[in-house]
Amino acid sequence: MTDQPDQPHPAHSSAHPSAPELFTWEFATNPYPAYAWLREHAPVHKTRLPSGVEAWLVTRYGDAKHALADPRLSKNPAHHDEPAHAKGKTGIPGERKAELMTHLLNIDPPDHTRLRRLVSKAFTPRRVAEFAPRVQELTNDLIDRFAAVGSADLIHDFAFPLPIYAICDLLGVPREDQDDFRDWAGMMIRHGGGPRGGVARSVKKMRSYLADLIHRKREALSDAPTPHPDGNLSDAPNPSGTPASASAPAPGEDLLSGLIRASDHGEHLTENEAAAMAFILLFAGFETTVNLIGNGTYALLTHPDQRTRLEKSLAAGEHDLLETGVEELLRYDGPVELATWRFATRPLTLGGQDIAAGDPVLVVLAAADRDPERFADPDVLDLGRRDNQHLGYGHGIHYCLGAPLARLEGQTALATLLTRLPDLQLAVDPADLRWRGGLIMRGLRTLPVEFTPERP
């Protein structure tokens, strides 16, 4: 989710001539020294982004947490004082042309409250727990494809397809169509690395497919027995009359079917809202999990003491360190570097800086989560860290809806990799790895690894 080309360009503010250069290749590889400088010298810092948009960067934990929950900072790009969104400089490329604007990342209450309530039914602890066997099944199947080879690119072969197939199952995308979603999603996270206009074309293809799928599901549901009138995503009956599988939602019990039921029972969910909701759950959900698995695996491979600690815990059948460990990986080098766009609805003061109405504000989660005022030894990876109220999935009413599913996928992926491939190691020097140059997300382009091949 980015407005920045894949080729980084330096950016800094003339108000702070000694400020470090931002958005260079060096910065993308390791932004944390620059963020430490900003936290100390310019915690709320106005800069010109590579796209040309001027925005405030919020880097201290206290300011960041406040900004994430401040109702004066709107998610609606209509509050921006420049038409940058219409020009594709903010938000998701192609979403406006594809009529996908009405999603949770672009709206405020009361519409946000209404739509989030509908979708939240699919991400309850019970629903996520029921989906755990399917996540494990997907994880094993993907590792099976390269385990006998002895090498793999863990981004392309594992971290990328796992959340794509998982969210497609939850949405109710037929298995035979899921590879199309993988192709479209791949183009969307390539950013500037693919053909010109490729991201927007992929968004439009996905929008067209979702509209057609919603239409087909609505027709199928109209022929089915009448479900419970509350349209509950958890308890709606299966039109086939058979129990739901523990590994994936049964026909009629998927997320899209639940949204359709809700719109047909008084919730006033338009087709555009349903398509936009499905789109943002796929787009925001899969890329964060790709980066959680990729960044997390890389951190473990480059911190052998912490990796050994986790492997011993897993071998003993314990799960506590796995759970705290994933939280620490989210804090230490999380998948979302900057929270998505916010716009001041009226003048306000944040971190001692006066912000004008219409100004864009970007909360730097990666900087806040290494604030020494909040975390002891913030640059140290400690999988057993207990006091860890990180902001990796945001804060306030826009807290990541899919966080429970992402945590499940991250825990399952890391535990299975370390257990099945115990001598897993990097196949290249860490200095040769390249990070994607997007503005919002933080993730590796590739993660080449090698290991002893599994015997058939």
Short mmCIF file of C-alpha atoms in Angstrom, two decimals:
data_model
loop_
_atom_site.label_atom_id
_atom_site.label_comp_id
_atom_site.label_asym_id
_atom_site.label_seq_id
_atom_site.Cartn_x
_atom_site.Cartn_y
_atom_site.Cartn_z
CA MET A 1 0.00 0.00 0.00
CA THR A 2 2.11 2.85 -1.23
CA ASP A 3 2.29 6.10 -3.08
CA GLN A 4 6.02 5.92 -3.54
CA PRO A 5 7.87 4.55 -6.55
CA ASP A 6 9.95 1.44 -6.05
CA GLN A 7 13.11 3.42 -6.81
CA PRO A 8 13.66 5.50 -3.65
CA HIS A 9 14.58 9.16 -3.89
CA PRO A 10 16.13 11.20 -1.07
CA ALA A 11 13.79 13.49 0.85
CA HIS A 12 14.39 15.81 3.79
CA SER A 13 12.99 19.03 5.18
CA SER A 14 14.67 22.38 4.66
CA ALA A 15 13.52 23.26 8.18
CA HIS A 16 16.06 20.73 9.48
CA PRO A 17 19.11 20.90 7.21
CA SER A 18 20.99 18.43 9.40
CA ALA A 19 18.19 15.87 9.23
CA PRO A 20 19.15 12.52 7.70
CA GLU A 21 18.12 11.74 4.14
CA LEU A 22 14.95 9.70 3.99
CA PHE A 23 13.72 7.20 1.37
CA THR A 24 17.13 6.35 -0.11
CA TRP A 25 18.24 2.76 -0.69
CA GLU A 26 20.34 2.97 2.45
CA PHE A 27 17.35 4.23 4.40
CA ALA A 28 15.12 1.42 3.08
CA THR A 29 17.68 -1.17 4.21
CA ASN A 30 17.91 0.22 7.75
CA PRO A 31 15.69 3.21 8.58
CA TYR A 32 16.14 2.92 12.33
CA PRO A 33 19.17 5.28 12.78
CA ALA A 34 17.30 8.00 10.86
CA TYR A 35 14.20 7.45 12.96
CA ALA A 36 16.28 7.67 16.14
CA TRP A 37 17.57 11.08 14.98
CA LEU A 38 14.03 12.26 14.26
CA ARG A 39 12.73 11.04 17.62
CA GLU A 40 15.40 13.06 19.40
CA HIS A 41 15.61 16.21 17.28
CA ALA A 42 12.37 16.51 15.26
CA PRO A 43 9.77 14.11 16.66
CA VAL A 44 6.97 15.63 14.56
CA HIS A 45 8.75 16.42 11.31
CA LYS A 46 7.42 17.92 8.09
CA THR A 47 8.99 16.48 4.96
CA ARG A 48 8.40 16.32 1.24
CA LEU A 49 7.82 12.74 0.19
CA PRO A 50 9.24 11.32 -3.05
CA SER A 51 5.78 11.73 -4.60
CA GLY A 52 5.94 15.48 -3.95
CA VAL A 53 3.31 15.44 -1.18
CA GLU A 54 4.29 17.24 2.02
CA ALA A 55 3.41 15.35 5.19
CA TRP A 56 4.14 15.29 8.90
CA LEU A 57 6.05 12.26 10.27
CA VAL A 58 5.25 11.37 13.89
CA THR A 59 8.04 9.30 15.46
CA ARG A 60 7.71 9.18 19.28
CA TYR A 61 5.60 6.49 20.90
CA GLY A 62 3.45 8.82 23.00
CA ASP A 63 2.70 11.17 20.11
CA ALA A 64 2.10 8.24 17.79
CA LYS A 65 -0.39 6.54 20.09
CA HIS A 66 -2.21 9.81 20.58
CA ALA A 67 -2.34 10.55 16.85
CA LEU A 68 -3.65 7.09 15.98
CA ALA A 69 -6.69 7.65 18.21
CA ASP A 70 -7.22 11.39 17.61
CA PRO A 71 -10.63 11.97 15.92
CA ARG A 72 -9.31 15.24 14.48
CA LEU A 73 -7.08 13.17 12.20
CA SER A 74 -9.45 11.79 9.60
CA LYS A 75 -8.92 8.77 7.35
CA ASN A 76 -11.03 10.36 4.62
CA PRO A 77 -8.77 11.81 1.88
CA ALA A 78 -11.47 14.39 1.12
CA HIS A 79 -9.98 16.36 4.03
CA HIS A 80 -6.62 16.73 2.24
CA ASP A 81 -6.07 20.33 1.16
CA GLU A 82 -4.57 19.23 -2.17
CA PRO A 83 -6.10 16.95 -4.82
CA ALA A 84 -3.20 14.54 -4.34
CA HIS A 85 -5.45 11.53 -3.82
CA ALA A 86 -7.20 12.05 -7.13
CA LYS A 87 -3.76 12.09 -8.77
CA GLY A 88 -2.81 8.79 -7.16
CA LYS A 89 -0.24 10.32 -4.82
CA THR A 90 -1.92 9.08 -1.65
CA GLY A 91 -3.82 5.88 -0.93
CA ILE A 92 -3.76 2.75 -3.05
CA PRO A 93 -2.94 3.08 -6.78
CA GLY A 94 -6.03 2.56 -8.91
CA GLU A 95 -8.58 2.37 -6.10
CA ARG A 96 -10.43 5.55 -7.15
CA LYS A 97 -10.80 4.51 -10.81
CA ALA A 98 -11.90 1.05 -9.74
CA GLU A 99 -14.59 2.48 -7.43
CA LEU A 100 -12.95 0.88 -4.40
CA MET A 101 -12.72 3.96 -2.21
CA THR A 102 -15.33 3.02 0.39
CA HIS A 103 -13.25 0.77 2.61
CA LEU A 104 -12.11 0.79 6.23
CA LEU A 105 -8.84 2.62 5.55
CA ASN A 106 -10.56 5.60 3.92
CA ILE A 107 -13.60 6.31 6.09
CA ASP A 108 -14.49 7.64 9.53
CA PRO A 109 -17.40 6.96 11.91
CA PRO A 110 -20.28 6.37 11.58
CA ASP A 111 -19.69 4.54 8.27
CA HIS A 112 -16.46 3.02 9.61
CA THR A 113 -18.29 1.76 12.70
CA ARG A 114 -21.04 0.17 10.61
CA LEU A 115 -18.72 -1.57 8.15
CA ARG A 116 -16.23 -2.70 10.77
CA ARG A 117 -19.01 -4.25 12.84
CA LEU A 118 -20.05 -6.37 9.88
CA VAL A 119 -16.59 -7.65 9.04
CA SER A 120 -15.41 -8.12 12.61
CA LYS A 121 -17.67 -11.17 12.89
CA ALA A 122 -15.27 -13.04 10.62
CA PHE A 123 -12.25 -12.37 12.85
CA THR A 124 -13.50 -13.36 16.29
CA PRO A 125 -11.14 -15.57 18.32
CA ARG A 126 -13.45 -18.53 17.71
CA ARG A 127 -13.54 -18.05 13.94
CA VAL A 128 -9.76 -17.67 13.77
CA ALA A 129 -9.24 -20.75 15.96
CA GLU A 130 -11.52 -22.75 13.66
CA PHE A 131 -9.38 -21.68 10.72
CA ALA A 132 -6.10 -22.80 12.32
CA PRO A 133 -6.12 -26.30 10.75
CA ARG A 134 -6.46 -24.76 7.28
CA VAL A 135 -3.53 -22.38 7.94
CA GLN A 136 -1.42 -25.35 9.07
CA GLU A 137 -2.47 -27.31 6.00
CA LEU A 138 -1.51 -24.45 3.68
CA THR A 139 1.81 -24.02 5.51
CA ASN A 140 2.70 -27.69 5.15
CA ASP A 141 1.67 -27.83 1.49
CA LEU A 142 3.84 -24.84 0.60
CA ILE A 143 6.89 -26.21 2.44
CA ASP A 144 6.32 -29.59 0.77
CA ARG A 145 6.91 -27.92 -2.61
CA PHE A 146 10.52 -26.98 -1.82
CA ALA A 147 11.53 -29.10 1.20
CA ALA A 148 13.19 -31.78 -0.95
CA VAL A 149 15.12 -29.21 -3.01
CA GLY A 150 17.34 -27.79 -0.30
CA SER A 151 16.83 -24.15 -1.24
CA ALA A 152 14.02 -21.64 -1.69
CA ASP A 153 13.11 -17.98 -1.87
CA LEU A 154 11.02 -17.77 1.27
CA ILE A 155 9.22 -14.64 0.04
CA HIS A 156 8.10 -15.95 -3.36
CA ASP A 157 7.70 -19.61 -2.38
CA PHE A 158 6.23 -19.27 1.10
CA ALA A 159 5.54 -15.92 2.78
CA PHE A 160 3.70 -14.49 -0.23
CA PRO A 161 1.32 -17.34 -1.19
CA LEU A 162 0.38 -18.39 2.36
CA PRO A 163 -1.73 -15.33 3.31
CA ILE A 164 -3.11 -15.00 -0.23
CA TYR A 165 -4.59 -18.48 -0.17
CA ALA A 166 -5.75 -18.08 3.43
CA ILE A 167 -7.65 -14.82 2.87
CA CYS A 168 -9.10 -16.17 -0.39
CA ASP A 169 -10.50 -19.12 1.56
CA LEU A 170 -12.01 -16.79 4.17
CA LEU A 171 -13.56 -14.57 1.51
CA GLY A 172 -14.97 -17.55 -0.34
CA VAL A 173 -12.94 -17.24 -3.55
CA PRO A 174 -13.16 -20.62 -5.31
CA ARG A 175 -9.91 -22.58 -5.23
CA GLU A 176 -9.72 -22.64 -9.03
CA ASP A 177 -9.62 -18.81 -9.08
CA GLN A 178 -7.09 -18.26 -6.31
CA ASP A 179 -4.03 -18.32 -8.55
CA ASP A 180 -5.47 -15.33 -10.41
CA PHE A 181 -5.62 -13.49 -7.10
CA ARG A 182 -2.01 -14.47 -6.46
CA ASP A 183 -0.98 -12.96 -9.81
CA TRP A 184 -2.92 -9.72 -9.22
CA ALA A 185 -1.58 -9.39 -5.68
CA GLY A 186 1.96 -9.99 -6.91
CA MET A 187 1.64 -7.09 -9.33
CA MET A 188 0.21 -4.87 -6.60
CA ILE A 189 3.15 -5.28 -4.22
CA ARG A 190 5.73 -4.93 -6.96
CA HIS A 191 4.91 -1.23 -6.97
CA GLY A 192 7.25 0.44 -9.46
CA GLY A 193 9.00 -2.83 -10.32
CA GLY A 194 6.39 -4.03 -12.81
CA PRO A 195 5.08 -2.68 -16.11
CA ARG A 196 3.79 0.89 -16.09
CA GLY A 197 0.19 1.00 -14.90
CA GLY A 198 0.34 -2.64 -13.80
CA VAL A 199 -0.86 -1.94 -10.27
CA ALA A 200 -3.93 -0.01 -11.42
CA ARG A 201 -4.78 -2.70 -13.99
CA SER A 202 -4.52 -5.41 -11.35
CA VAL A 203 -6.77 -3.43 -9.01
CA LYS A 204 -9.37 -3.05 -11.77
CA LYS A 205 -9.23 -6.77 -12.60
CA MET A 206 -9.67 -7.65 -8.96
CA ARG A 207 -12.58 -5.21 -8.66
CA SER A 208 -14.30 -6.70 -11.72
CA TYR A 209 -13.81 -10.23 -10.43
CA LEU A 210 -15.13 -9.37 -6.95
CA ALA A 211 -18.23 -7.68 -8.38
CA ASP A 212 -18.98 -10.79 -10.43
CA LEU A 213 -18.30 -13.12 -7.49
CA ILE A 214 -20.60 -11.09 -5.23
CA HIS A 215 -23.33 -11.30 -7.88
CA ARG A 216 -22.93 -15.08 -8.18
CA LYS A 217 -22.95 -15.58 -4.42
CA ARG A 218 -26.06 -13.42 -4.06
CA GLU A 219 -27.85 -15.58 -6.62
CA ALA A 220 -26.73 -18.77 -4.87
CA LEU A 221 -27.89 -17.49 -1.50
CA SER A 222 -31.28 -16.45 -2.89
CA ASP A 223 -31.88 -20.07 -3.85
CA ALA A 224 -30.83 -21.36 -0.43
CA PRO A 225 -32.95 -21.74 2.74
CA THR A 226 -33.50 -18.44 4.56
CA PRO A 227 -30.66 -17.85 7.03
CA HIS A 228 -30.93 -16.42 10.48
CA PRO A 229 -32.17 -12.82 10.10
CA ASP A 230 -29.21 -11.23 11.87
CA GLY A 231 -26.92 -12.25 9.02
CA ASN A 232 -24.33 -13.39 11.56
CA LEU A 233 -21.13 -14.45 9.86
CA SER A 234 -20.34 -16.96 12.57
CA ASP A 235 -23.62 -18.78 12.84
CA ALA A 236 -25.32 -18.46 9.45
CA PRO A 237 -26.53 -21.88 8.29
CA ASN A 238 -24.78 -23.64 5.46
CA PRO A 239 -27.07 -23.76 2.38
CA SER A 240 -25.81 -27.25 1.63
CA GLY A 241 -27.13 -28.46 4.97
CA THR A 242 -23.80 -30.07 5.85
CA PRO A 243 -21.57 -29.07 8.75
CA ALA A 244 -18.83 -26.53 8.04
CA SER A 245 -15.36 -27.96 7.57
CA ALA A 246 -12.86 -27.17 10.29
CA SER A 247 -10.27 -26.27 7.65
CA ALA A 248 -12.16 -23.66 5.61
CA PRO A 249 -15.58 -21.99 5.52
CA ALA A 250 -18.25 -24.13 3.91
CA PRO A 251 -20.21 -22.77 0.93
CA GLY A 252 -22.41 -19.95 2.14
CA GLU A 253 -20.45 -19.45 5.36
CA ASP A 254 -17.59 -17.42 3.93
CA LEU A 255 -17.01 -13.72 4.56
CA LEU A 256 -18.45 -12.46 1.27
CA SER A 257 -21.64 -14.47 1.78
CA GLY A 258 -21.95 -12.98 5.25
CA LEU A 259 -21.58 -9.46 3.88
CA ILE A 260 -24.23 -10.17 1.26
CA ARG A 261 -26.62 -11.50 3.90
CA ALA A 262 -26.05 -8.40 5.99
CA SER A 263 -26.78 -6.11 3.05
CA ASP A 264 -29.95 -8.06 2.32
CA HIS A 265 -31.16 -7.74 5.92
CA GLY A 266 -31.15 -4.03 6.57
CA GLU A 267 -27.46 -3.16 6.92
CA HIS A 268 -27.50 -1.16 3.65
CA LEU A 269 -24.21 -2.50 2.35
CA THR A 270 -23.90 -1.47 -1.28
CA GLU A 271 -22.22 -3.63 -3.90
CA ASN A 272 -19.37 -1.10 -4.09
CA GLU A 273 -18.94 -1.25 -0.31
CA ALA A 274 -18.91 -5.06 -0.37
CA ALA A 275 -16.36 -5.16 -3.19
CA ALA A 276 -14.21 -2.48 -1.54
CA MET A 277 -14.37 -4.35 1.76
CA ALA A 278 -13.24 -7.61 0.16
CA PHE A 279 -10.50 -5.76 -1.69
CA ILE A 280 -9.03 -4.06 1.36
CA LEU A 281 -9.18 -7.24 3.46
CA LEU A 282 -7.21 -9.01 0.77
CA PHE A 283 -4.81 -6.18 0.01
CA ALA A 284 -4.09 -4.95 3.54
CA GLY A 285 -4.27 -8.43 5.03
CA PHE A 286 -1.92 -10.31 2.78
CA GLU A 287 0.95 -7.81 2.45
CA THR A 288 1.27 -7.28 6.19
CA THR A 289 1.49 -11.04 6.72
CA VAL A 290 4.00 -11.50 3.90
CA ASN A 291 6.24 -8.99 5.66
CA LEU A 292 5.62 -10.41 9.13
CA ILE A 293 6.80 -13.84 7.97
CA GLY A 294 9.64 -12.49 5.83
CA ASN A 295 10.97 -9.90 8.30
CA GLY A 296 10.46 -12.30 11.19
CA THR A 297 12.33 -15.16 9.56
CA TYR A 298 15.17 -12.82 8.58
CA ALA A 299 15.42 -11.49 12.14
CA LEU A 300 15.64 -15.03 13.53
CA LEU A 301 18.27 -16.07 10.97
CA THR A 302 20.41 -13.07 11.89
CA HIS A 303 19.95 -13.48 15.67
CA PRO A 304 21.04 -17.09 16.27
CA ASP A 305 20.78 -16.85 20.05
CA GLN A 306 17.09 -15.91 19.86
CA ARG A 307 16.45 -18.51 17.17
CA THR A 308 18.02 -21.27 19.31
CA ARG A 309 15.96 -20.11 22.27
CA LEU A 310 12.76 -20.43 20.23
CA GLU A 311 13.74 -23.79 18.73
CA LYS A 312 14.34 -25.24 22.20
CA SER A 313 10.97 -23.95 23.37
CA LEU A 314 9.18 -25.49 20.37
CA ALA A 315 10.99 -28.81 20.84
CA ALA A 316 9.71 -28.87 24.42
CA GLY A 317 6.15 -28.45 23.17
CA GLU A 318 5.82 -24.95 24.60
CA HIS A 319 4.02 -22.10 22.85
CA ASP A 320 4.46 -19.16 25.21
CA LEU A 321 7.76 -18.02 23.69
CA LEU A 322 6.32 -18.37 20.19
CA GLU A 323 3.48 -16.02 21.11
CA THR A 324 5.64 -13.40 22.82
CA GLY A 325 8.25 -13.87 20.09
CA VAL A 326 5.88 -12.94 17.27
CA GLU A 327 4.87 -9.82 19.22
CA GLU A 328 8.54 -8.91 19.60
CA LEU A 329 9.17 -9.46 15.88
CA LEU A 330 6.24 -7.14 15.16
CA ARG A 331 7.83 -4.50 17.39
CA TYR A 332 11.44 -4.98 16.34
CA ASP A 333 11.05 -4.90 12.55
CA GLY A 334 7.33 -4.96 11.84
CA PRO A 335 5.53 -5.30 8.50
CA VAL A 336 3.97 -1.81 8.55
CA GLU A 337 6.54 0.98 8.70
CA LEU A 338 4.11 3.91 8.59
CA ALA A 339 0.43 3.86 9.45
CA THR A 340 -1.85 4.69 6.54
CA TRP A 341 -2.73 8.28 5.68
CA ARG A 342 -4.49 10.63 8.06
CA PHE A 343 -5.59 14.22 7.37
CA ALA A 344 -6.13 17.02 9.90
CA THR A 345 -9.76 18.16 9.88
CA ARG A 346 -8.88 21.34 11.76
CA PRO A 347 -5.75 23.02 13.17
CA LEU A 348 -4.14 21.06 16.00
CA THR A 349 -0.89 20.78 17.92
CA LEU A 350 0.99 17.48 18.04
CA GLY A 351 4.38 17.01 19.66
CA GLY A 352 4.81 20.77 19.92
CA GLN A 353 4.19 21.33 16.21
CA ASP A 354 1.22 23.25 14.81
CA ILE A 355 -0.50 21.23 12.10
CA ALA A 356 -2.83 23.04 9.72
CA ALA A 357 -6.22 21.78 8.61
CA GLY A 358 -5.83 19.57 5.55
CA ASP A 359 -2.23 18.56 6.31
CA PRO A 360 -1.41 14.85 5.86
CA VAL A 361 -0.04 13.07 8.95
CA LEU A 362 1.89 9.79 8.79
CA VAL A 363 2.50 7.96 12.06
CA VAL A 364 5.84 6.14 11.87
CA LEU A 365 5.09 2.88 13.68
CA ALA A 366 8.63 1.60 13.14
CA ALA A 367 10.05 4.64 14.95
CA ALA A 368 7.50 4.60 17.78
CA ASP A 369 8.14 0.92 18.47
CA ARG A 370 11.83 1.60 19.09
CA ASP A 371 11.30 4.60 21.35
CA PRO A 372 13.61 4.19 24.38
CA GLU A 373 11.15 6.23 26.44
CA ARG A 374 8.69 3.34 26.09
CA PHE A 375 10.77 0.18 25.54
CA ALA A 376 13.86 -0.90 27.45
CA ASP A 377 16.77 -1.63 25.10
CA PRO A 378 14.53 -1.05 22.05
CA ASP A 379 17.19 -2.02 19.50
CA VAL A 380 17.64 -5.44 21.13
CA LEU A 381 15.58 -8.40 19.89
CA ASP A 382 14.21 -10.23 22.94
CA LEU A 383 11.63 -12.89 22.11
CA GLY A 384 10.62 -13.11 25.75
CA ARG A 385 9.83 -9.40 26.11
CA ARG A 386 6.72 -9.05 28.27
CA ASP A 387 6.06 -5.33 28.45
CA ASN A 388 5.38 -5.04 24.75
CA GLN A 389 2.42 -2.82 23.91
CA HIS A 390 3.76 -2.20 20.42
CA LEU A 391 1.87 -0.29 17.73
CA GLY A 392 2.66 -2.74 14.95
CA TYR A 393 -1.03 -3.21 14.14
CA GLY A 394 -2.06 0.32 15.02
CA HIS A 395 -4.20 1.64 17.85
CA GLY A 396 -7.70 2.99 18.36
CA ILE A 397 -10.73 2.41 16.14
CA HIS A 398 -8.54 1.64 13.12
CA TYR A 399 -6.59 -1.12 14.90
CA CYS A 400 -5.92 -3.85 12.35
CA LEU A 401 -9.04 -5.97 12.06
CA GLY A 402 -7.15 -9.00 10.77
CA ALA A 403 -4.46 -8.97 13.47
CA PRO A 404 -5.65 -12.26 15.06
CA LEU A 405 -5.42 -14.04 11.70
CA ALA A 406 -2.02 -12.49 10.92
CA ARG A 407 -0.70 -13.60 14.32
CA LEU A 408 -1.98 -17.13 13.68
CA GLU A 409 -0.32 -17.23 10.26
CA GLY A 410 2.94 -15.79 11.60
CA GLN A 411 3.13 -18.22 14.51
CA THR A 412 2.25 -21.20 12.33
CA ALA A 413 4.69 -20.26 9.57
CA LEU A 414 7.68 -19.61 11.83
CA ALA A 415 7.12 -22.64 14.06
CA THR A 416 6.73 -24.98 11.08
CA LEU A 417 9.77 -23.61 9.24
CA LEU A 418 12.04 -23.99 12.28
CA THR A 419 10.71 -27.46 13.07
CA ARG A 420 10.79 -28.94 9.57
CA LEU A 421 13.97 -27.20 8.36
CA PRO A 422 16.15 -27.08 11.51
CA ASP A 423 19.36 -26.03 9.71
CA LEU A 424 17.68 -23.27 7.69
CA GLN A 425 20.16 -20.49 6.86
CA LEU A 426 20.55 -17.51 4.58
CA ALA A 427 21.89 -18.37 1.13
CA VAL A 428 23.30 -14.86 0.56
CA ASP A 429 25.11 -12.21 2.54
CA PRO A 430 22.60 -10.00 4.38
CA ALA A 431 24.13 -6.99 2.64
CA ASP A 432 22.93 -8.42 -0.69
CA LEU A 433 19.29 -8.45 0.33
CA ARG A 434 17.04 -5.69 -0.99
CA TRP A 435 14.03 -4.14 0.72
CA ARG A 436 11.04 -2.92 -1.23
CA GLY A 437 10.92 0.84 -1.54
CA GLY A 438 7.29 1.43 -0.59
CA LEU A 439 6.23 4.16 1.80
CA ILE A 440 3.80 2.31 4.08
CA MET A 441 4.97 -1.30 4.17
CA ARG A 442 8.39 -2.67 5.10
CA GLY A 443 9.42 -5.97 3.57
CA LEU A 444 12.10 -7.87 1.72
CA ARG A 445 11.98 -8.38 -2.03
CA THR A 446 13.50 -11.86 -1.71
CA LEU A 447 14.80 -14.10 1.07
CA PRO A 448 17.02 -16.85 -0.42
CA VAL A 449 17.66 -19.69 2.02
CA GLU A 450 19.24 -23.13 1.97
CA PHE A 451 18.87 -26.20 4.18
CA THR A 452 19.32 -29.95 4.21
CA PRO A 453 16.66 -31.39 1.87
CA GLU A 454 13.92 -33.38 3.51
CA ARG A 455 13.89 -37.04 2.56
CA PRO A 456 10.72 -38.27 0.84
#
